[in-house]
Amino acid sequence: MKFYSLNNQNIQASFKDAVIAGIAPDKGLYFPESITPLPTDFFEHIEELSNQEIAFQAIHQFVSEDIPDEALKEIIANTLDFDFPVVDIEENVATLELFHGPTMAFKDVGARFMANCLGYFSQGEKQDVTVLVATSGDTGGAVANGFLGVDGVKVVILYPSGKVSEIQEKQLTTLGQNIEAMEVDGVFDDCQRMVKTAFLDTEITNHKKLTSANSINVARWLPQLFYFLFAYKQAKSKGKEIVFSVPSGNFGNICAGMVAQKLGMPVKHFVASTNVNDVVPKFMTNGVYEPMPSIATISNAMDVGDPSNFVRIRHLYQDDLEKLQESLSSHSFTDEKTKAIMKEVHSRTGYVMDPHGAVGYLGLKEHQKSHPDTYGIFLETAHPVKFLDVVEETLDVSPKIPPQIIKVMDKDKKSHAITTYEELKQHLLNN
Ligand SMILES: *Cc1c(COP(=O)(O)O)cnc(C)c1O
């Protein structure tokens, strides 16, 4: 299987080369040259398969030329050793809890899969790969944890000093080994700019293999299709048409779900739920894609003004808006509405939603107004303790801190404080 650049389909790479490069030489996103549906038998008997068997069959066609079956099984086993429960909230509404992994964010799956692939590809290579990543919060923790102890791979994470939560900072800065945290005196955009500059700096790239670990990378993006299949397996017996609502920022997660649909998963409709960063909801109504500077919200992992993976979704539907509208609708919600629904659902059902999941709930309910006889599943993308301030203030409850979080809170922070790009560059050249 080759992956082509969405800017020019003549530019192609193997899975291995696409993972190591991250982005195509013409700056296009890589996309699989074909998506062959799985046999109908797979979906008819999916409840008889383990999650690892499901994942293996689903990803096999995309990676099999570069990863032999036994190695793939091991990568999957290392990626998926926690639960993905579908929890009923009310009649016809359930949530797929994606926060039972080591950093309690759904990004654990993509980050671990990518880390294990890179680890596999770097076996026997003389030169280490350096993963350079800027984070505003959750990505960094999942990437750091996923890559911890992977041979042949070093990770350098840039985060804005004082702008991530205490839990998130501890998840980035306490691991040690092959993980280094750079604490940047600035905001997230400064971190991102430094990373982009480093990728273009030949004085660095002549000496070092640099790659990124955001959802542009096919090894982080594609495995996210697994948990849509795990949810389908659990919800199938309801005998109703299933709808997924996905709280979306860069649209990698929902796009992976739509790949699962192309693989034959019998789910007709997806809802992309956003906060007030509403570039996609607007596009879905008027066909005009107009990026804008991002607006800060309480669901800050979705504060994205130019979602990088949306081109992949458009491509899946050959850029045909009417066809896309049959499979996808998109709705945007304010912080006020998000807090109000967190309160309402908590007092009515006892369930504590984090602000991202709450946006997903709102989008689902909007869709179900006109499609009442569906079984709706919204994705809970982070554990409520990851957004403790908002949850405590809105619900007046203190969620119990889970053991994976308590463990890091007791450890000591280690970071390199930097202010300028030059300091990052020297660090990369000298280490
Ligand atoms: C990253 C993230 C999202 C957005 O996912 P995309 O794939 O970028 O659309 C939603 N919720 C949480 C908690 C996240 O960390």
mmCIF file with all atom_site columns, C-alpha atoms and ligand atoms in Angstrom, residues 104-107 137-139 215 220 224 227 246-255 299-302 304 308-309 354 356-357 380-383 386-387, ligand 1:
data_model
loop_
_atom_site.group_PDB
_atom_site.id
_atom_site.type_symbol
_atom_site.label_atom_id
_atom_site.label_alt_id
_atom_site.label_comp_id
_atom_site.label_asym_id
_atom_site.label_entity_id
_atom_site.label_seq_id
_atom_site.pdbx_PDB_ins_code
_atom_site.Cartn_x
_atom_site.Cartn_y
_atom_site.Cartn_z
_atom_site.occupancy
_atom_site.B_iso_or_equiv
_atom_site.pdbx_formal_charge
_atom_site.auth_seq_id
_atom_site.auth_comp_id
_atom_site.auth_asym_id
_atom_site.auth_atom_id
_atom_site.pdbx_PDB_model_num
ATOM   1  C CA . MET A 1 104 ? -6.437  9.468  30.238 1.00 0.00 ? 104 MET A CA 1
ATOM   2  C CA . ALA A 1 105 ? -6.780  11.020 26.782 1.00 0.00 ? 105 ALA A CA 1
ATOM   3  C CA . PHE A 1 106 ? -7.934  9.352  23.563 1.00 0.00 ? 106 PHE A CA 1
ATOM   4  C CA . LYS A 1 107 ? -4.626  10.403 22.004 1.00 0.00 ? 107 LYS A CA 1
ATOM   5  C CA . GLY A 1 137 ? -1.780  20.192 26.746 1.00 0.00 ? 137 GLY A CA 1
ATOM   6  C CA . ASP A 1 138 ? -2.991  16.677 25.987 1.00 0.00 ? 138 ASP A CA 1
ATOM   7  C CA . THR A 1 139 ? -0.891  15.774 22.939 1.00 0.00 ? 139 THR A CA 1
ATOM   8  C CA . SER A 1 215 ? -2.395  13.755 13.786 1.00 0.00 ? 215 SER A CA 1
ATOM   9  C CA . ARG A 1 220 ? -1.106  8.570  14.704 1.00 0.00 ? 220 ARG A CA 1
ATOM   10 C CA . GLN A 1 224 ? -7.980  6.011  15.818 1.00 0.00 ? 224 GLN A CA 1
ATOM   11 C CA . TYR A 1 227 ? -12.269 2.396  18.828 1.00 0.00 ? 227 TYR A CA 1
ATOM   12 C CA . VAL A 1 246 ? -17.164 13.355 17.836 1.00 0.00 ? 246 VAL A CA 1
ATOM   13 C CA . PRO A 1 247 ? -15.879 16.462 19.660 1.00 0.00 ? 247 PRO A CA 1
ATOM   14 C CA . SER A 1 248 ? -13.555 17.833 17.011 1.00 0.00 ? 248 SER A CA 1
ATOM   15 C CA . GLY A 1 249 ? -10.579 20.181 16.787 1.00 0.00 ? 249 GLY A CA 1
ATOM   16 C CA . ASN A 1 250 ? -8.135  19.097 14.090 1.00 0.00 ? 250 ASN A CA 1
ATOM   17 C CA . PHE A 1 251 ? -10.688 16.548 12.799 1.00 0.00 ? 251 PHE A CA 1
ATOM   18 C CA . GLY A 1 252 ? -8.250  13.613 12.841 1.00 0.00 ? 252 GLY A CA 1
ATOM   19 C CA . ASN A 1 253 ? -10.386 11.524 15.179 1.00 0.00 ? 253 ASN A CA 1
ATOM   20 C CA . ILE A 1 254 ? -13.650 11.883 13.249 1.00 0.00 ? 254 ILE A CA 1
ATOM   21 C CA . CYS A 1 255 ? -11.851 11.381 9.932  1.00 0.00 ? 255 CYS A CA 1
ATOM   22 C CA . SER A 1 299 ? -12.790 22.843 25.599 1.00 0.00 ? 299 SER A CA 1
ATOM   23 C CA . ASN A 1 300 ? -9.324  24.065 24.678 1.00 0.00 ? 300 ASN A CA 1
ATOM   24 C CA . ALA A 1 301 ? -8.061  20.908 22.959 1.00 0.00 ? 301 ALA A CA 1
ATOM   25 C CA . MET A 1 302 ? -10.498 21.865 20.194 1.00 0.00 ? 302 MET A CA 1
ATOM   26 C CA . VAL A 1 304 ? -8.425  25.145 16.208 1.00 0.00 ? 304 VAL A CA 1
ATOM   27 C CA . SER A 1 308 ? -5.506  20.179 9.498  1.00 0.00 ? 308 SER A CA 1
ATOM   28 C CA . ASN A 1 309 ? -7.304  16.889 8.810  1.00 0.00 ? 309 ASN A CA 1
ATOM   29 C CA . ASP A 1 354 ? -15.647 16.841 30.649 1.00 0.00 ? 354 ASP A CA 1
ATOM   30 C CA . HIS A 1 356 ? -15.083 18.203 25.275 1.00 0.00 ? 356 HIS A CA 1
ATOM   31 C CA . GLY A 1 357 ? -17.447 15.274 25.815 1.00 0.00 ? 357 GLY A CA 1
ATOM   32 C CA . GLU A 1 380 ? -15.642 11.193 25.826 1.00 0.00 ? 380 GLU A CA 1
ATOM   33 C CA . THR A 1 381 ? -12.152 12.239 24.734 1.00 0.00 ? 381 THR A CA 1
ATOM   34 C CA . ALA A 1 382 ? -10.678 13.080 28.136 1.00 0.00 ? 382 ALA A CA 1
ATOM   35 C CA . HIS A 1 383 ? -11.261 12.165 31.760 1.00 0.00 ? 383 HIS A CA 1
ATOM   36 C CA . LYS A 1 386 ? -7.892  16.528 33.026 1.00 0.00 ? 386 LYS A CA 1
ATOM   37 C CA . PHE A 1 387 ? -10.071 19.657 33.040 1.00 0.00 ? 387 PHE A CA 1
HETATM 38 C C1 . LIG B 2 .   ? -7.165  16.405 20.667 1.00 0.00 ? 1   LIG B C1 1
HETATM 39 C C2 . LIG B 2 .   ? -8.466  16.434 21.398 1.00 0.00 ? 1   LIG B C2 1
HETATM 40 C C3 . LIG B 2 .   ? -9.700  16.613 20.724 1.00 0.00 ? 1   LIG B C3 1
HETATM 41 C C4 . LIG B 2 .   ? -9.787  16.888 19.237 1.00 0.00 ? 1   LIG B C4 1
HETATM 42 O O1 . LIG B 2 .   ? -9.438  15.791 18.433 1.00 0.00 ? 1   LIG B O1 1
HETATM 43 P P1 . LIG B 2 .   ? -9.118  16.012 16.876 1.00 0.00 ? 1   LIG B P1 1
HETATM 44 O O2 . LIG B 2 .   ? -8.685  14.700 16.364 1.00 0.00 ? 1   LIG B O2 1
HETATM 45 O O3 . LIG B 2 .   ? -8.025  17.051 16.827 1.00 0.00 ? 1   LIG B O3 1
HETATM 46 O O4 . LIG B 2 .   ? -10.385 16.518 16.244 1.00 0.00 ? 1   LIG B O4 1
HETATM 47 C C5 . LIG B 2 .   ? -10.879 16.549 21.462 1.00 0.00 ? 1   LIG B C5 1
HETATM 48 N N1 . LIG B 2 .   ? -10.853 16.370 22.803 1.00 0.00 ? 1   LIG B N1 1
HETATM 49 C C6 . LIG B 2 .   ? -9.702  16.215 23.495 1.00 0.00 ? 1   LIG B C6 1
HETATM 50 C C7 . LIG B 2 .   ? -9.741  16.051 24.964 1.00 0.00 ? 1   LIG B C7 1
HETATM 51 C C8 . LIG B 2 .   ? -8.463  16.237 22.819 1.00 0.00 ? 1   LIG B C8 1
HETATM 52 O O5 . LIG B 2 .   ? -7.325  16.099 23.516 1.00 0.00 ? 1   LIG B O5 1
#
